[in-house]
C-alpha cells in the first residue's frame, strides 16, 4: 500500500483525498494545511492525521508520495523539496506562473530519480482517453487538425481571476496540454485573439473572457481552441480530431440520457453536467490511479513536469500574441 | 413516355399528379374528378386535360396507366375496370372496407396480366428502404422482433373518422403492411388493445384513439405496434428491427439539423416534420418511380393487391381482438 | 451511523457491501455466507466481521438493518426473521418463486412496524428517476402508453436458467415493476408471447428466450415490454413514456461520448455499457442511499414487499398467458 | 411569370435550369452555351430554346432575368452587360478572381437600378437559415464566436485546382460569406494557416489542402474556419454560433435516419450526404426562389455583388496571411 499525504485541504485537495481513500492500492496517511481546521476536518472524514506544515510531511520518512494541492506560488518549492526527499509527487497545475522558474524546476526534477507527475486531469477523462487511444491505433490516420472547445459555465469571482495569471495560464492551459497530447507534435507558432465581451471589469488586470487560439506544428498540423469564461448553457468541453483517415469527436456529458418531447420542445435533453468537479470526477479518479501506478514504478509517469512547462509556455505565447496582435514562435 | 391519368383530384391525387409531372419517364395526360372544377384546376397547373368521369379515361386507348385516388368505396370497381382494359393501376389504400370484396377483386386482378400496385407509400420512405435492405442483406441476422411507433400529430375531423373504418383500417393499416414487409413472414395471430383516452366522441361509432397490437408469426417472430391519433409533439413514425445479429432503428425526420442550447434548454432540436404529406414527400416520389418501373415492365410490382388484402385482414383481426378481448387467429 | 449486515457474499452482496462501506451514513458491520471463505474475503476487504450463519446476524441486537442477497428460496424466511427482530430489511428480488408464499410474507411484513424494501434497483437509475419525476410533475400530461425494451447482452448459463423460474420471473420481473411504477396504475390484464429463437435447450424446462408482453390498466393505459436473452450489440435497456402532453424516453448508456467517422463508418459510437453491474452501478448506489433513508425513518420505503408481490404476480400472469395463448386477468 | 435565361449549361447551370422549370413563378425561356450541344441538350429537357452566344439573350428584350453560370473570367462582363440592359442577374460566385475588378463592377452595379444577386447558395440551406433566424431573433443573445467546419469529401482534379484561384478563393469563399452573415459584423483582421498534408502536387501552383482561419471583428467577435480538401468520411459542413445567451449548431445531413447496432458497431449511421449538389439541393432551390422574389421586386436582394466582393477580399487576405505568416488587416 502506497502511503500518500495530501498537501492542501481545499477544493482539489478534497477530491484527491477521497480518491486516495477509495483506492485499494494506497492509504491516505496525512493532510497538511496552514488553515489547520481545514486539514483537521478533512483528516477526520477519512480517519487520518492532520498537520499544519506541509514540510512536516515532506520530511516524514514513512510517507511515500505527496499530492501538492496548495496555492500555485508554493508548487515549485514543495515539488523540489518532496522530490529531493525521494517522494513521488503529483502536483496541481500550473507548475508556476513564471515560465523560467517552472523550467528550471523541471530540469532539476528530471535529474532526480523520482516519479513527478503534473495533474492535467482532463487527459484521464474516459472520452479523451478513447480519442487518444484511437489516434494511437491509427483509426484516423495522420492527425491533420485538432479543434478544442473549452467553455466554463460561469465566471469565477473577480478576486480569483485577478490572481489567476490570465485566461491562458489559468483556463486554456488545460487545452494547451490537450492540444499537445492529441497533436502528437509540438506547436511551433501560436496566434491568439482575446476580447472582453462578458465582463469589462477584467480590463483592470488586462485579462480577456473570450478567446481563440490557432497553432501550427512543424509538419503543418493545425490546432484551434475556443474558450469562454461563461457559457450560459453549461460546462462545454468538446474535442475534435480530424485526420487523413477519419474524424473523432466527443459530446458533452449529461446526468441522464433522458430526452423530452412536448408541444414546445423537441428532444430537449438533460442539462450538461455542471462543472469540472462533476464533469471530471471520473478523470480525477483515473488520474489518481495513474499516479499510484507511476509512484510505485508499475507504469511510466504519464504527464511530466516538462509537460507542465510546455503547456505554460504555450499559454505565455498566447498571452504575448494577444498583446502584440501577431503570431508568436515557440522558441 | 408512360401516359398516366390521375383519377381523383383531392389531396393525394395532387401529390401523384406532381410526381408524374416531374418524372422524366412519364407524362400526365389527364385528370378526372366528378367535382370538375377540381379536376380543371389541377389539370391547368400541369397543362393537361380534365374530365369529369373517371371511366372516360379508363376507356381511353391512349392512356397506359391510371392512378386511383378516389374515395375508398370506388377503388375496387375502378381497379377492375382499368385492369380489364389493360391499364397499369396504382390504387390508394385501403383496397376496400370489406375484406371479402377486396379479396375477390385481388383474385380477379391476379388472373389479368396487368401490373396492379397498392399505394403503401411508407415502404418507399428512404429510412424504411434502408432498413428493409439491411434486413435482406442479413445485417441483423434472423429477424426476431419488429417494433413500430405510429402516432399522428393531431386528430382528423370527427366526420372523417366516422367513415374511416376505424383506427385499424384507416391508420394502423400502414403499420400492418410495414410489419409484414419487415417480418418477412405472415403473422398468424393478432392481439390488440384499444382505448379512448383522447376523444370520448369516438364512442358514438365505437372507435378508439390509442391502441397497441401484438402479433406473432408461425416461426415465433414477434411484432408490436403502438398508435395514437394525437401526439402533441408531432408526427412520430419510428421503426425498430431486432434480430439475432443486431438491431436497426430510425429516428424521426426534422426540417433542419439545428440544435439549440440556452440557459433553459439543452440541445432542443427543430420540430418533427409535421405531417404525412411533408414527412413522406420523398416516399410518394419514390413510390411513383416504382410504379412507373412496374407499369413499364422494367421491375416487378413491389406492393400487390394481395398485400392490400393482407393488411386489411390484419386490421380486421385487430378490430375483432379489441371487441373480443382475445387474440385472433389470421385465417 | 446505521449498522448494516449483508447476508450473502455473492455478486450482488459484494455490490451492496461496497455501497454501504462508501456511505457516510452507514457502517458495514458484518457479512454472512455459508461459504465461509466468501464471507471472510469480503469482510476482510472492508475490515469488518464474517460469520457463516445469517441467523447469527439477524439475532444480533447491535445490528440495525440487514441486506438479503442470498438464494431466492431463503428470502421469505430471512425477511420475516429479520423483520420480527425489528431490523430494517433490504431484500433482493424476487421475494419468492411462489406467489402465495410471497403474498403471505408480504401481509405479515405489513403488520410489523419495520421498514422492508425490495431491491428493484432499476427504479434508482438516474434516467428512470428523471422520467418518473417528469411524469409526476405532469410534463407529459396523462400517461397513455409505456414501452419498455429489456435485452440482456448474453445468455446466463443453462444451469442458472433451469432454476431461474423462467424469463418472466427472472428477467422481465424488473420490467413489470418498472411498468407499474411508470404507469401509476395497476395492469388488469396481461398478454404475453414467448418464443425460443435463440436456444432450443430451453425447451427442456419449458422456458423461452424472446418475448413480448402487452398489458392494460383499468382506465385503458397500455404497456408494451419486449425482451431478449441475447442482444449481440449489448445490454439494451430503454424506456419510453407517451402521454397526452408529450413523450419521454431514454437512451442506452455508454462508457464515453466519443463518435467515430471513417470511410467505412459514420458516427459509430462507443459500445453500450456492458452488463447490469456496470450499467446499474449508479442505481445500486442510489438504491442503498434510499434504503438507508428508509431504515432510519428519514424517508418512506420506496419499494415495498407488496411491490415485490405485484411484480411477481404480473410475471406469473405472463407465464400463464404464454401457456394458454390468451390474455390473463390480474385477479 | 418571370422570364429567365440561363447562361452556361454546365453542372451549376443545370441545377438552376431545373429549379426555374419547377417554379410556379418563373419560366425558363432560353439556355446559352458556346458548346452549343450542351445548350441544346439542356434546352430540350425543358422544352425551351438554345443559343450559342450569351449576349444574344442579354440583348433579348423579352427576357427579364439571367442566371450567369459561365466560367469565372466572364462573370463581370456578363453581369454588367445584363444589368445595363435592365435585366435582373443571379451570378455564380466568385464575382471575379481579381478583387479590384470585382469591386469596380460592384460599384457600377450599385448605380444601376437592377436587382443583382450573387449565388452564395449555402445561405439558403434550411439549417443555415434556421441558425441565422435564431440569431436575428436574439435566441443566443450577442454573437461572440462563430465556428465553421468546411471539408470536401474528395479532391477536385488537379487541373481544376490549378485554375481555381486557390483554396481560399475557390472553397473557403463560401465560409467567408457565411462568417460575415452569421457574425453580423465585418471582420477587421484575418489570420490563416495553410498546409499541404494531402497532396504534394499542389506545390506547383502554391496551393494548400488543409487550412484554418481566425478572424476578429471591430467589436471583438471571433470566427474560426477549418477546411480540408478531402474528408474520407464525406462532405462535412457544420456551423456553430456561440453567444451571450446560448449556442446554436447544426449536424451534417444524411440520406436516412437509420442507425445500426451489431456486434461490431454501435449506432453507426447512414453516410453523410455525399457532395454539394446533393447536400445543397434544397439550398439551390430556395436560392432560386429568393432570386425570383428579388427579380420581381417582391423582396430585397438577399446577397449583393458587394457581398461577393467582401467574401473575395477576405479570401485574398487569408491568402496573403498564409504567405506572410502574419494576420492581415482588412483594408
PDB file of N, CA and C in Angstrom, chain C residues 232-233 254 261-263 265-272, chain D residues 232-233 254 261-263 265-272:
ATOM      1  N   UNK C 232     -26.817  -9.087 -29.332  1.00  0.00           N
ATOM      2  CA  UNK C 232     -25.376  -9.174 -29.621  1.00  0.00           C
ATOM      3  C   UNK C 232     -24.677  -7.832 -29.519  1.00  0.00           C
ATOM      4  N   UNK C 233     -25.418  -6.743 -29.591  1.00  0.00           N
ATOM      5  CA  UNK C 233     -24.793  -5.413 -29.553  1.00  0.00           C
ATOM      6  C   UNK C 233     -24.718  -4.852 -28.139  1.00  0.00           C
ATOM      7  N   UNK C 254     -23.281   4.759 -22.400  1.00  0.00           N
ATOM      8  CA  UNK C 254     -22.012   4.349 -22.999  1.00  0.00           C
ATOM      9  C   UNK C 254     -20.854   4.772 -22.113  1.00  0.00           C
ATOM     10  N   UNK C 261     -15.855   8.690 -37.205  1.00  0.00           N
ATOM     11  CA  UNK C 261     -16.242   8.810 -38.608  1.00  0.00           C
ATOM     12  C   UNK C 261     -15.066   8.363 -39.454  1.00  0.00           C
ATOM     13  N   UNK C 262     -15.248   7.302 -40.229  1.00  0.00           N
ATOM     14  CA  UNK C 262     -14.192   6.901 -41.153  1.00  0.00           C
ATOM     15  C   UNK C 262     -14.824   6.600 -42.508  1.00  0.00           C
ATOM     16  N   UNK C 263     -13.995   6.116 -43.404  1.00  0.00           N
ATOM     17  CA  UNK C 263     -14.510   5.788 -44.723  1.00  0.00           C
ATOM     18  C   UNK C 263     -15.611   4.743 -44.602  1.00  0.00           C
ATOM     19  N   UNK C 265     -17.276   3.905 -41.607  1.00  0.00           N
ATOM     20  CA  UNK C 265     -18.242   4.136 -40.531  1.00  0.00           C
ATOM     21  C   UNK C 265     -18.728   5.567 -40.538  1.00  0.00           C
ATOM     22  N   UNK C 266     -19.970   5.763 -40.141  1.00  0.00           N
ATOM     23  CA  UNK C 266     -20.397   7.122 -39.889  1.00  0.00           C
ATOM     24  C   UNK C 266     -20.970   7.201 -38.501  1.00  0.00           C
ATOM     25  N   UNK C 267     -20.264   7.882 -37.665  1.00  0.00           N
ATOM     26  CA  UNK C 267     -20.758   8.207 -36.345  1.00  0.00           C
ATOM     27  C   UNK C 267     -20.921   6.987 -35.463  1.00  0.00           C
ATOM     28  N   UNK C 268     -20.063   5.985 -35.654  1.00  0.00           N
ATOM     29  CA  UNK C 268     -20.112   4.840 -34.756  1.00  0.00           C
ATOM     30  C   UNK C 268     -19.738   5.297 -33.362  1.00  0.00           C
ATOM     31  N   UNK C 269     -20.496   4.847 -32.392  1.00  0.00           N
ATOM     32  CA  UNK C 269     -20.263   5.282 -31.023  1.00  0.00           C
ATOM     33  C   UNK C 269     -19.642   4.161 -30.198  1.00  0.00           C
ATOM     34  N   UNK C 270     -19.238   4.514 -29.018  1.00  0.00           N
ATOM     35  CA  UNK C 270     -18.690   3.519 -28.091  1.00  0.00           C
ATOM     36  C   UNK C 270     -19.734   2.445 -27.831  1.00  0.00           C
ATOM     37  N   UNK C 271     -19.263   1.231 -27.516  1.00  0.00           N
ATOM     38  CA  UNK C 271     -20.220   0.161 -27.194  1.00  0.00           C
ATOM     39  C   UNK C 271     -21.114   0.555 -26.011  1.00  0.00           C
ATOM     40  N   UNK C 272     -22.272  -0.073 -25.939  1.00  0.00           N
ATOM     41  CA  UNK C 272     -23.140   0.125 -24.781  1.00  0.00           C
ATOM     42  C   UNK C 272     -22.420  -0.368 -23.529  1.00  0.00           C
TER      43      UNK C 272
ATOM     44  N   UNK D 232     -12.349  11.824 -45.675  1.00  0.00           N
ATOM     45  CA  UNK D 232     -12.670  10.495 -46.216  1.00  0.00           C
ATOM     46  C   UNK D 232     -14.066  10.016 -45.805  1.00  0.00           C
ATOM     47  N   UNK D 233     -14.619  10.594 -44.758  1.00  0.00           N
ATOM     48  CA  UNK D 233     -15.941  10.146 -44.278  1.00  0.00           C
ATOM     49  C   UNK D 233     -17.073  10.943 -44.916  1.00  0.00           C
ATOM     50  N   UNK D 254     -27.989  13.429 -43.596  1.00  0.00           N
ATOM     51  CA  UNK D 254     -27.835  12.046 -44.039  1.00  0.00           C
ATOM     52  C   UNK D 254     -29.018  11.647 -44.924  1.00  0.00           C
ATOM     53  N   UNK D 261     -26.951  -1.265 -35.078  1.00  0.00           N
ATOM     54  CA  UNK D 261     -26.253  -1.796 -33.906  1.00  0.00           C
ATOM     55  C   UNK D 261     -25.943  -3.266 -34.172  1.00  0.00           C
ATOM     56  N   UNK D 262     -24.655  -3.603 -34.201  1.00  0.00           N
ATOM     57  CA  UNK D 262     -24.298  -5.007 -34.338  1.00  0.00           C
ATOM     58  C   UNK D 262     -23.208  -5.320 -33.324  1.00  0.00           C
ATOM     59  N   UNK D 263     -22.701  -6.542 -33.413  1.00  0.00           N
ATOM     60  CA  UNK D 263     -21.637  -6.924 -32.503  1.00  0.00           C
ATOM     61  C   UNK D 263     -20.433  -5.998 -32.682  1.00  0.00           C
ATOM     62  N   UNK D 265     -20.521  -2.862 -34.339  1.00  0.00           N
ATOM     63  CA  UNK D 265     -20.858  -1.451 -34.460  1.00  0.00           C
ATOM     64  C   UNK D 265     -21.835  -1.024 -33.382  1.00  0.00           C
ATOM     65  N   UNK D 266     -21.712   0.202 -32.937  1.00  0.00           N
ATOM     66  CA  UNK D 266     -22.768   0.732 -32.102  1.00  0.00           C
ATOM     67  C   UNK D 266     -23.257   2.022 -32.694  1.00  0.00           C
ATOM     68  N   UNK D 267     -24.448   1.966 -33.175  1.00  0.00           N
ATOM     69  CA  UNK D 267     -25.153   3.161 -33.610  1.00  0.00           C
ATOM     70  C   UNK D 267     -24.537   3.796 -34.845  1.00  0.00           C
ATOM     71  N   UNK D 268     -23.958   2.964 -35.692  1.00  0.00           N
ATOM     72  CA  UNK D 268     -23.441   3.516 -36.931  1.00  0.00           C
ATOM     73  C   UNK D 268     -24.600   4.062 -37.747  1.00  0.00           C
ATOM     74  N   UNK D 269     -24.409   5.224 -38.307  1.00  0.00           N
ATOM     75  CA  UNK D 269     -25.473   5.875 -39.062  1.00  0.00           C
ATOM     76  C   UNK D 269     -25.186   5.840 -40.552  1.00  0.00           C
ATOM     77  N   UNK D 270     -26.170   6.224 -41.298  1.00  0.00           N
ATOM     78  CA  UNK D 270     -26.018   6.314 -42.756  1.00  0.00           C
ATOM     79  C   UNK D 270     -24.894   7.289 -43.092  1.00  0.00           C
ATOM     80  N   UNK D 271     -24.230   7.075 -44.229  1.00  0.00           N
ATOM     81  CA  UNK D 271     -23.180   8.017 -44.649  1.00  0.00           C
ATOM     82  C   UNK D 271     -23.730   9.439 -44.766  1.00  0.00           C
ATOM     83  N   UNK D 272     -22.833  10.402 -44.652  1.00  0.00           N
ATOM     84  CA  UNK D 272     -23.223  11.789 -44.891  1.00  0.00           C
ATOM     85  C   UNK D 272     -23.677  11.946 -46.335  1.00  0.00           C
TER      86      UNK D 272
END
